Amino acid sequence: MPASPAPDGPAADAARTLPRRLPVVPLPQPRESLFSWIDHLAAHYEVDRTQIMDWLGLKPATAHAARLARHTAELPLACARPLHAATAIDPKLLRNMTLFGIVRQSTGRLDRHPDYRWAPEETWAFCPQCLAPPTRWPLWWYHSWAVICPKHRCYTASSCPDCGSPFSPSILRGDAPGRCPGFLPRADNPVALPPPGKRLSKRQRCGRPLWEIETPPATDPAVHAVFHRLLQFHDEETPSRDLQQWYDDLRTLKVLLTDPHPLRVRAFTSTDLALQERFTAEEDPAPWEDPALLIRWRRSDSGFLYPMRRTSPSTWTGLHDPISAAAKLTVIASVLDSQDPAAAARDVFAVPHPAGLRDYDDHLPSYMYRASPGLRELLARALDPQAAARLPEA
């Protein structure tokens, strides 16, 4: 009996281009990110990231880490199909390893969502102890509230203490998972320009094992309480109305504590020494001119400190600090969990300069429109009349 002719058409072409099924596929861990899981597949098969992405039909480019970071933000359907064919992983699991799920076509813009400007190449927070080999990391590390590790009960980190480089999966080296991909300062002069006619010495990779970084224990119960509520909100497919309202209120207070023109915290108290060190009512008099200074702490108008990294003789770049973020969350929780949020807000926050529409690019965040009545008095003080007029009546 003659063999049947091979089918033709777009469906047949797609079937011929699907990758072969891998013989063994370790399942993703609960809450694991797509980036972490694919790196783990590479380690399992003892190949580099480029090779495993090719096996999975993800067509790695030269910047394979940046491409994989984009897939972790949103996975195009054209990439999800070969990935499913090669691994037989449930599409729901694939979707849960991404921030925005599976999309028909990627927009290519990573900050397109007005509520998620942190995703996905901005600094991640990470728990050093969780990065111990075999290196795996969860998706929730992408979020700005990833301030503690519930497993190790310590604060997370966001940069390498040796070189000051921020942690970001988009620059992680596939041949050195769990190690700092940044560069050490030059031995001759870390930030100065080279003398005329001479070149600076070649910069060396840092390579510090990130799991060896030490972070202080998180001892304030308020930090754990607010963190677990945030984790619960993002784990639930359909959060309750009360939890959604709490989350909208939290984001409203969080953006009001962010420069420019933030609320000012009148006083900050905590039993946690690490949190106490992140707040001061006094201006920081530390000099900016010291050429050997790579990291310095700067006071924001809200009163909380955050690190600045020197990247050139005249340029300082702000770094994310999970402990400072945790201190802000405890202040926010103290207002939202009080019996009278309006009165608590009056006691906790001062408004030196009301914010205007220009501070929010002419568009107030959507969650600010949904703020609870207990925050309306604070919003009337924190926003100028033109911005406050945009909000609906209580």
Short mmCIF file of C-alpha atoms in Angstrom, two decimals:
data_model
loop_
_atom_site.label_atom_id
_atom_site.label_comp_id
_atom_site.label_asym_id
_atom_site.label_seq_id
_atom_site.Cartn_x
_atom_site.Cartn_y
_atom_site.Cartn_z
CA MET A 1 0.00 0.00 0.00
CA PRO A 2 1.63 3.30 -1.00
CA ALA A 3 2.46 5.78 1.72
CA SER A 4 0.09 8.67 2.18
CA PRO A 5 1.42 11.97 0.87
CA ALA A 6 2.65 14.43 3.48
CA PRO A 7 0.02 17.05 4.28
CA ASP A 8 0.56 20.55 3.03
CA GLY A 9 -0.55 23.96 4.23
CA PRO A 10 0.20 26.37 7.12
CA ALA A 11 -0.75 23.80 9.80
CA ALA A 12 1.67 21.24 8.34
CA ASP A 13 4.44 23.84 8.13
CA ALA A 14 3.88 24.73 11.77
CA ALA A 15 3.96 21.05 12.78
CA ARG A 16 7.26 20.48 10.95
CA THR A 17 8.88 23.43 12.75
CA LEU A 18 7.85 22.40 16.27
CA PRO A 19 10.77 21.20 18.39
CA ARG A 20 11.15 17.59 19.48
CA ARG A 21 9.85 16.53 22.87
CA LEU A 22 12.56 16.55 25.55
CA PRO A 23 12.89 13.13 27.21
CA VAL A 24 12.92 14.48 30.78
CA VAL A 25 11.34 17.77 31.88
CA PRO A 26 11.62 18.85 35.54
CA LEU A 27 8.40 20.54 36.62
CA PRO A 28 8.54 24.21 37.66
CA GLN A 29 8.47 24.96 41.34
CA PRO A 30 5.45 26.77 42.82
CA ARG A 31 5.59 30.49 41.91
CA GLU A 32 8.77 29.97 39.83
CA SER A 33 9.53 32.39 37.00
CA LEU A 34 9.89 31.28 33.39
CA PHE A 35 13.44 32.64 33.33
CA SER A 36 14.40 30.54 36.35
CA TRP A 37 12.78 27.37 35.03
CA ILE A 38 14.46 27.56 31.61
CA ASP A 39 17.83 28.24 33.26
CA HIS A 40 17.19 25.15 35.40
CA LEU A 41 16.45 23.10 32.25
CA ALA A 42 19.80 24.24 30.85
CA ALA A 43 21.57 23.13 34.04
CA HIS A 44 19.69 19.80 34.00
CA TYR A 45 20.87 19.02 30.46
CA GLU A 46 24.31 20.57 31.07
CA VAL A 47 24.02 23.01 28.16
CA ASP A 48 24.10 26.79 28.04
CA ARG A 49 21.01 29.01 27.91
CA THR A 50 21.29 29.61 24.16
CA GLN A 51 21.24 25.88 23.44
CA ILE A 52 18.24 25.11 25.65
CA MET A 53 16.28 28.03 24.20
CA ASP A 54 17.00 26.66 20.72
CA TRP A 55 15.75 23.21 21.77
CA LEU A 56 12.58 24.84 23.13
CA GLY A 57 11.90 26.74 19.91
CA LEU A 58 12.49 30.15 21.51
CA LYS A 59 14.92 31.29 18.79
CA PRO A 60 17.61 32.82 21.03
CA ALA A 61 19.15 36.06 19.87
CA THR A 62 22.57 37.37 20.80
CA ALA A 63 21.02 38.98 23.88
CA HIS A 64 19.39 35.73 24.96
CA ALA A 65 18.97 36.87 28.58
CA ALA A 66 17.08 40.02 27.53
CA ARG A 67 14.87 37.97 25.20
CA LEU A 68 14.10 35.48 27.95
CA ALA A 69 13.29 38.37 30.30
CA ARG A 70 10.76 39.60 27.71
CA HIS A 71 9.20 36.13 27.51
CA THR A 72 8.93 36.14 31.31
CA ALA A 73 6.99 39.40 31.12
CA GLU A 74 4.66 38.19 28.37
CA LEU A 75 4.93 34.96 26.40
CA PRO A 76 3.87 35.32 22.74
CA LEU A 77 1.62 32.54 21.49
CA ALA A 78 4.13 31.77 18.73
CA CYS A 79 6.69 30.96 21.46
CA ALA A 80 4.26 29.24 23.83
CA ARG A 81 3.32 26.61 21.22
CA PRO A 82 6.84 25.22 20.63
CA LEU A 83 7.59 25.49 24.34
CA HIS A 84 4.53 23.37 25.10
CA ALA A 85 5.44 20.89 22.36
CA ALA A 86 8.98 20.44 23.71
CA THR A 87 8.01 20.09 27.36
CA ALA A 88 4.30 19.08 27.48
CA ILE A 89 3.93 21.56 30.33
CA ASP A 90 0.33 22.59 31.01
CA PRO A 91 -0.30 26.00 29.36
CA LYS A 92 -1.72 27.21 32.68
CA LEU A 93 1.67 26.53 34.32
CA LEU A 94 3.39 28.42 31.50
CA ARG A 95 1.03 31.35 32.00
CA ASN A 96 1.63 31.35 35.77
CA MET A 97 5.38 31.69 35.22
CA THR A 98 4.88 35.02 33.42
CA LEU A 99 3.77 38.46 34.57
CA PHE A 100 1.21 39.24 31.87
CA GLY A 101 0.44 35.73 30.62
CA ILE A 102 0.36 34.38 27.07
CA VAL A 103 -0.36 37.04 24.45
CA ARG A 104 -1.15 36.72 20.77
CA GLN A 105 1.58 39.16 19.84
CA SER A 106 4.16 40.94 21.95
CA THR A 107 4.13 44.70 21.81
CA GLY A 108 7.87 44.82 22.45
CA ARG A 109 7.34 47.53 25.08
CA LEU A 110 8.17 46.27 28.54
CA ASP A 111 6.77 49.26 30.45
CA ARG A 112 3.54 49.65 28.52
CA HIS A 113 1.31 48.93 31.53
CA PRO A 114 0.75 52.09 33.63
CA ASP A 115 0.50 50.08 36.86
CA TYR A 116 3.64 47.99 36.28
CA ARG A 117 6.45 50.28 35.26
CA TRP A 118 8.87 48.04 37.17
CA ALA A 119 8.53 45.14 34.75
CA PRO A 120 10.57 43.34 33.78
CA GLU A 121 14.13 44.66 33.38
CA GLU A 122 14.26 46.96 36.36
CA THR A 123 16.20 45.79 39.39
CA TRP A 124 14.86 42.69 41.01
CA ALA A 125 15.00 42.02 44.70
CA PHE A 126 16.33 38.60 45.57
CA CYS A 127 16.91 36.38 48.59
CA PRO A 128 20.60 35.42 48.60
CA GLN A 129 19.92 32.12 50.36
CA CYS A 130 17.36 31.13 47.72
CA LEU A 131 19.99 31.57 44.98
CA ALA A 132 22.22 28.84 46.41
CA PRO A 133 22.75 26.08 43.79
CA PRO A 134 20.65 24.73 42.20
CA THR A 135 19.69 28.32 41.46
CA ARG A 136 15.90 28.86 41.26
CA TRP A 137 13.91 32.03 41.84
CA PRO A 138 10.21 32.91 42.04
CA LEU A 139 8.22 35.25 39.86
CA TRP A 140 7.20 37.51 42.74
CA TRP A 141 10.77 38.80 42.98
CA TYR A 142 9.78 41.11 40.11
CA HIS A 143 7.40 43.05 42.34
CA SER A 144 8.36 46.17 44.25
CA TRP A 145 6.96 44.59 47.44
CA ALA A 146 9.42 41.65 47.32
CA VAL A 147 11.10 42.95 50.47
CA ILE A 148 11.43 39.79 52.57
CA CYS A 149 11.85 36.06 52.03
CA PRO A 150 9.11 34.13 53.85
CA LYS A 151 11.23 30.96 53.84
CA HIS A 152 14.40 32.40 55.37
CA ARG A 153 12.68 35.31 57.20
CA CYS A 154 15.32 37.79 56.06
CA TYR A 155 15.27 40.94 53.97
CA THR A 156 15.97 40.62 50.28
CA ALA A 157 18.80 42.37 48.44
CA SER A 158 18.81 44.23 45.15
CA SER A 159 22.46 44.87 44.34
CA CYS A 160 25.91 43.41 44.86
CA PRO A 161 27.80 44.91 47.84
CA ASP A 162 31.16 44.38 46.09
CA CYS A 163 30.54 46.22 42.82
CA GLY A 164 27.19 47.94 43.41
CA SER A 165 25.66 46.35 40.30
CA PRO A 166 21.86 45.93 40.45
CA PHE A 167 20.52 42.42 40.15
CA SER A 168 18.55 41.86 36.97
CA PRO A 169 17.88 38.57 35.16
CA SER A 170 18.21 40.34 31.81
CA ILE A 171 21.97 40.54 32.36
CA LEU A 172 22.52 37.21 34.14
CA ARG A 173 25.15 35.09 32.47
CA GLY A 174 23.99 31.66 31.39
CA ASP A 175 27.41 30.15 32.17
CA ALA A 176 27.45 31.54 35.72
CA PRO A 177 23.97 31.25 37.25
CA GLY A 178 23.67 32.75 40.70
CA ARG A 179 26.79 34.88 40.35
CA CYS A 180 26.99 38.65 40.05
CA PRO A 181 27.23 39.63 36.36
CA GLY A 182 28.48 43.16 37.13
CA PHE A 183 31.95 44.63 36.81
CA LEU A 184 34.34 45.51 39.62
CA PRO A 185 35.64 49.08 39.90
CA ARG A 186 38.93 49.64 38.12
CA ALA A 187 41.91 49.26 40.40
CA ASP A 188 43.58 52.49 39.27
CA ASN A 189 40.62 54.83 39.76
CA PRO A 190 37.02 53.65 40.01
CA VAL A 191 35.19 56.66 38.56
CA ALA A 192 37.70 59.24 37.25
CA LEU A 193 38.27 59.88 33.56
CA PRO A 194 41.53 58.53 32.04
CA PRO A 195 44.56 60.83 31.74
CA PRO A 196 45.17 62.32 28.27
CA GLY A 197 46.63 59.73 25.91
CA LYS A 198 46.03 56.79 28.29
CA ARG A 199 43.39 54.15 28.65
CA LEU A 200 41.75 52.95 31.80
CA SER A 201 42.56 49.45 32.95
CA LYS A 202 40.24 46.69 31.76
CA ARG A 203 37.30 46.07 34.03
CA GLN A 204 36.96 42.61 35.53
CA ARG A 205 33.74 40.72 36.06
CA CYS A 206 32.64 40.61 39.68
CA GLY A 207 31.41 37.03 39.74
CA ARG A 208 30.60 37.08 43.45
CA PRO A 209 28.28 34.23 44.47
CA LEU A 210 25.04 36.06 45.19
CA TRP A 211 24.04 33.40 47.73
CA GLU A 212 26.94 34.53 49.96
CA ILE A 213 25.51 38.03 50.44
CA GLU A 214 24.22 38.56 53.96
CA THR A 215 21.01 40.46 54.65
CA PRO A 216 19.56 41.28 58.09
CA PRO A 217 16.70 39.26 59.58
CA ALA A 218 13.21 40.74 59.18
CA THR A 219 11.91 41.00 62.75
CA ASP A 220 9.04 43.49 62.48
CA PRO A 221 5.73 41.54 62.45
CA ALA A 222 4.10 44.33 60.43
CA VAL A 223 6.44 43.63 57.50
CA HIS A 224 5.52 39.96 57.44
CA ALA A 225 1.80 40.73 57.73
CA VAL A 226 1.69 43.17 54.81
CA PHE A 227 3.96 40.97 52.68
CA HIS A 228 1.76 37.89 53.10
CA ARG A 229 -1.35 39.90 52.20
CA LEU A 230 0.36 41.08 49.02
CA LEU A 231 1.45 37.53 48.21
CA GLN A 232 -2.11 36.34 48.81
CA PHE A 233 -3.49 39.03 46.50
CA HIS A 234 -1.23 37.98 43.63
CA ASP A 235 -1.79 34.27 44.19
CA GLU A 236 -5.57 34.51 43.98
CA GLU A 237 -7.06 34.49 40.49
CA THR A 238 -10.06 36.50 41.72
CA PRO A 239 -9.23 38.41 44.92
CA SER A 240 -12.09 39.28 47.24
CA ARG A 241 -13.54 42.78 47.08
CA ASP A 242 -12.03 43.68 50.46
CA LEU A 243 -8.58 42.47 49.43
CA GLN A 244 -8.79 44.35 46.13
CA GLN A 245 -9.79 47.54 47.98
CA TRP A 246 -6.90 47.12 50.40
CA TYR A 247 -4.49 46.68 47.49
CA ASP A 248 -5.78 49.77 45.69
CA ASP A 249 -5.42 51.80 48.89
CA LEU A 250 -1.91 50.48 49.47
CA ARG A 251 -0.80 51.48 45.97
CA THR A 252 -2.40 54.89 46.42
CA LEU A 253 -0.38 55.58 49.57
CA LYS A 254 2.72 54.08 48.00
CA VAL A 255 2.66 56.43 45.03
CA LEU A 256 2.00 59.38 47.35
CA LEU A 257 5.23 58.50 49.19
CA THR A 258 7.23 58.56 45.96
CA ASP A 259 9.11 61.54 44.55
CA PRO A 260 8.35 64.12 43.28
CA HIS A 261 6.39 65.98 45.96
CA PRO A 262 5.75 63.03 48.27
CA LEU A 263 4.05 62.92 51.59
CA ARG A 264 6.42 63.43 54.49
CA VAL A 265 6.39 60.93 57.33
CA ARG A 266 6.32 62.82 60.61
CA ALA A 267 8.03 60.10 62.65
CA PHE A 268 8.99 56.47 62.15
CA THR A 269 9.18 53.85 64.88
CA SER A 270 9.88 50.15 64.61
CA THR A 271 11.35 47.43 66.79
CA ASP A 272 13.42 46.36 63.76
CA LEU A 273 16.86 48.02 63.78
CA ALA A 274 17.30 47.54 60.03
CA LEU A 275 14.11 49.52 59.39
CA GLN A 276 15.06 52.25 61.87
CA GLU A 277 18.31 52.87 59.94
CA ARG A 278 16.33 53.66 56.77
CA PHE A 279 14.60 56.76 58.14
CA THR A 280 15.89 60.14 59.21
CA ALA A 281 14.31 63.56 59.68
CA GLU A 282 17.63 65.31 58.94
CA GLU A 283 19.27 66.07 55.63
CA ASP A 284 22.22 63.84 54.75
CA PRO A 285 25.40 65.96 54.85
CA ALA A 286 27.61 63.31 53.19
CA PRO A 287 29.80 64.88 50.45
CA TRP A 288 29.30 64.06 46.80
CA GLU A 289 32.80 64.98 45.66
CA ASP A 290 34.72 62.00 47.11
CA PRO A 291 36.01 60.17 43.96
CA ALA A 292 36.35 56.87 45.83
CA LEU A 293 32.73 56.85 46.97
CA LEU A 294 30.71 54.32 44.91
CA ILE A 295 27.55 54.07 47.02
CA ARG A 296 26.02 56.74 49.21
CA TRP A 297 22.68 57.06 50.95
CA ARG A 298 20.37 59.90 50.08
CA ARG A 299 17.31 61.09 51.97
CA SER A 300 14.10 61.37 49.97
CA ASP A 301 11.57 64.08 50.79
CA SER A 302 9.44 61.44 52.51
CA GLY A 303 12.23 60.88 55.04
CA PHE A 304 13.36 57.43 53.92
CA LEU A 305 16.90 56.71 52.74
CA TYR A 306 17.78 55.03 49.47
CA PRO A 307 21.15 54.13 47.89
CA MET A 308 22.77 56.04 45.03
CA ARG A 309 25.43 54.39 42.88
CA ARG A 310 28.17 56.43 41.24
CA THR A 311 28.39 55.44 37.58
CA SER A 312 30.62 58.27 36.30
CA PRO A 313 32.51 61.21 37.79
CA SER A 314 29.34 63.33 37.71
CA THR A 315 26.51 60.79 37.52
CA TRP A 316 24.67 59.09 40.35
CA THR A 317 21.96 56.49 39.73
CA GLY A 318 19.33 55.53 42.26
CA LEU A 319 19.12 51.89 43.32
CA HIS A 320 16.15 50.02 44.68
CA ASP A 321 16.48 49.07 48.35
CA PRO A 322 14.11 46.41 49.73
CA ILE A 323 14.62 47.49 53.35
CA SER A 324 13.59 51.08 52.60
CA ALA A 325 10.60 49.72 50.69
CA ALA A 326 9.73 47.55 53.70
CA ALA A 327 9.85 50.59 55.99
CA LYS A 328 7.37 52.40 53.72
CA LEU A 329 5.06 49.36 53.72
CA THR A 330 4.95 49.32 57.53
CA VAL A 331 3.92 53.00 57.57
CA ILE A 332 1.24 52.37 54.95
CA ALA A 333 -0.07 49.33 56.84
CA SER A 334 -0.29 51.33 60.07
CA VAL A 335 -2.72 53.70 58.34
CA LEU A 336 -4.78 51.11 56.46
CA ASP A 337 -5.11 48.77 59.46
CA SER A 338 -6.20 51.50 61.88
CA GLN A 339 -9.78 51.89 63.04
CA ASP A 340 -9.88 55.41 61.56
CA PRO A 341 -7.63 55.66 58.47
CA ALA A 342 -8.46 59.36 57.96
CA ALA A 343 -7.30 60.27 61.47
CA ALA A 344 -4.26 57.98 61.21
CA ALA A 345 -3.25 59.63 57.93
CA ARG A 346 -3.45 63.07 59.55
CA ASP A 347 -1.17 61.91 62.37
CA VAL A 348 1.35 60.08 60.16
CA PHE A 349 1.69 62.24 57.05
CA ALA A 350 2.51 65.88 56.39
CA VAL A 351 2.02 67.47 52.96
CA PRO A 352 4.87 69.93 52.26
CA HIS A 353 3.99 70.40 48.56
CA PRO A 354 0.81 69.04 46.93
CA ALA A 355 1.42 67.00 43.78
CA GLY A 356 0.02 68.10 40.44
CA LEU A 357 -1.05 66.37 37.26
CA ARG A 358 2.39 66.94 35.73
CA ASP A 359 3.86 64.71 38.44
CA TYR A 360 1.74 61.86 37.07
CA ASP A 361 2.23 62.59 33.35
CA ASP A 362 -1.24 64.19 33.24
CA HIS A 363 -2.93 60.91 34.19
CA LEU A 364 -3.67 59.93 37.77
CA PRO A 365 -3.12 56.20 38.41
CA SER A 366 -6.28 54.13 37.96
CA TYR A 367 -6.15 52.77 41.51
CA MET A 368 -6.25 56.33 42.91
CA TYR A 369 -9.79 56.68 41.49
CA ARG A 370 -10.77 53.58 43.49
CA ALA A 371 -9.31 54.75 46.83
CA SER A 372 -11.57 54.16 49.82
CA PRO A 373 -13.47 57.05 51.48
CA GLY A 374 -11.05 56.94 54.43
CA LEU A 375 -8.28 58.24 52.16
CA ARG A 376 -10.26 61.02 50.43
CA GLU A 377 -9.31 63.63 53.00
CA LEU A 378 -5.62 62.80 52.55
CA LEU A 379 -5.93 62.91 48.75
CA ALA A 380 -7.55 66.35 48.96
CA ARG A 381 -4.47 67.57 50.86
CA ALA A 382 -1.85 65.64 48.86
CA LEU A 383 -3.05 66.77 45.40
CA ASP A 384 -3.40 70.29 44.09
CA PRO A 385 -6.95 71.46 43.21
CA GLN A 386 -6.63 70.64 39.51
CA ALA A 387 -5.49 67.07 40.21
CA ALA A 388 -7.98 66.53 43.03
CA ALA A 389 -10.82 67.62 40.74
CA ARG A 390 -10.15 64.57 38.57
CA LEU A 391 -11.22 62.20 41.34
CA PRO A 392 -14.87 61.25 41.71
CA GLU A 393 -16.90 62.49 44.66
CA ALA A 394 -16.77 60.29 47.74
#
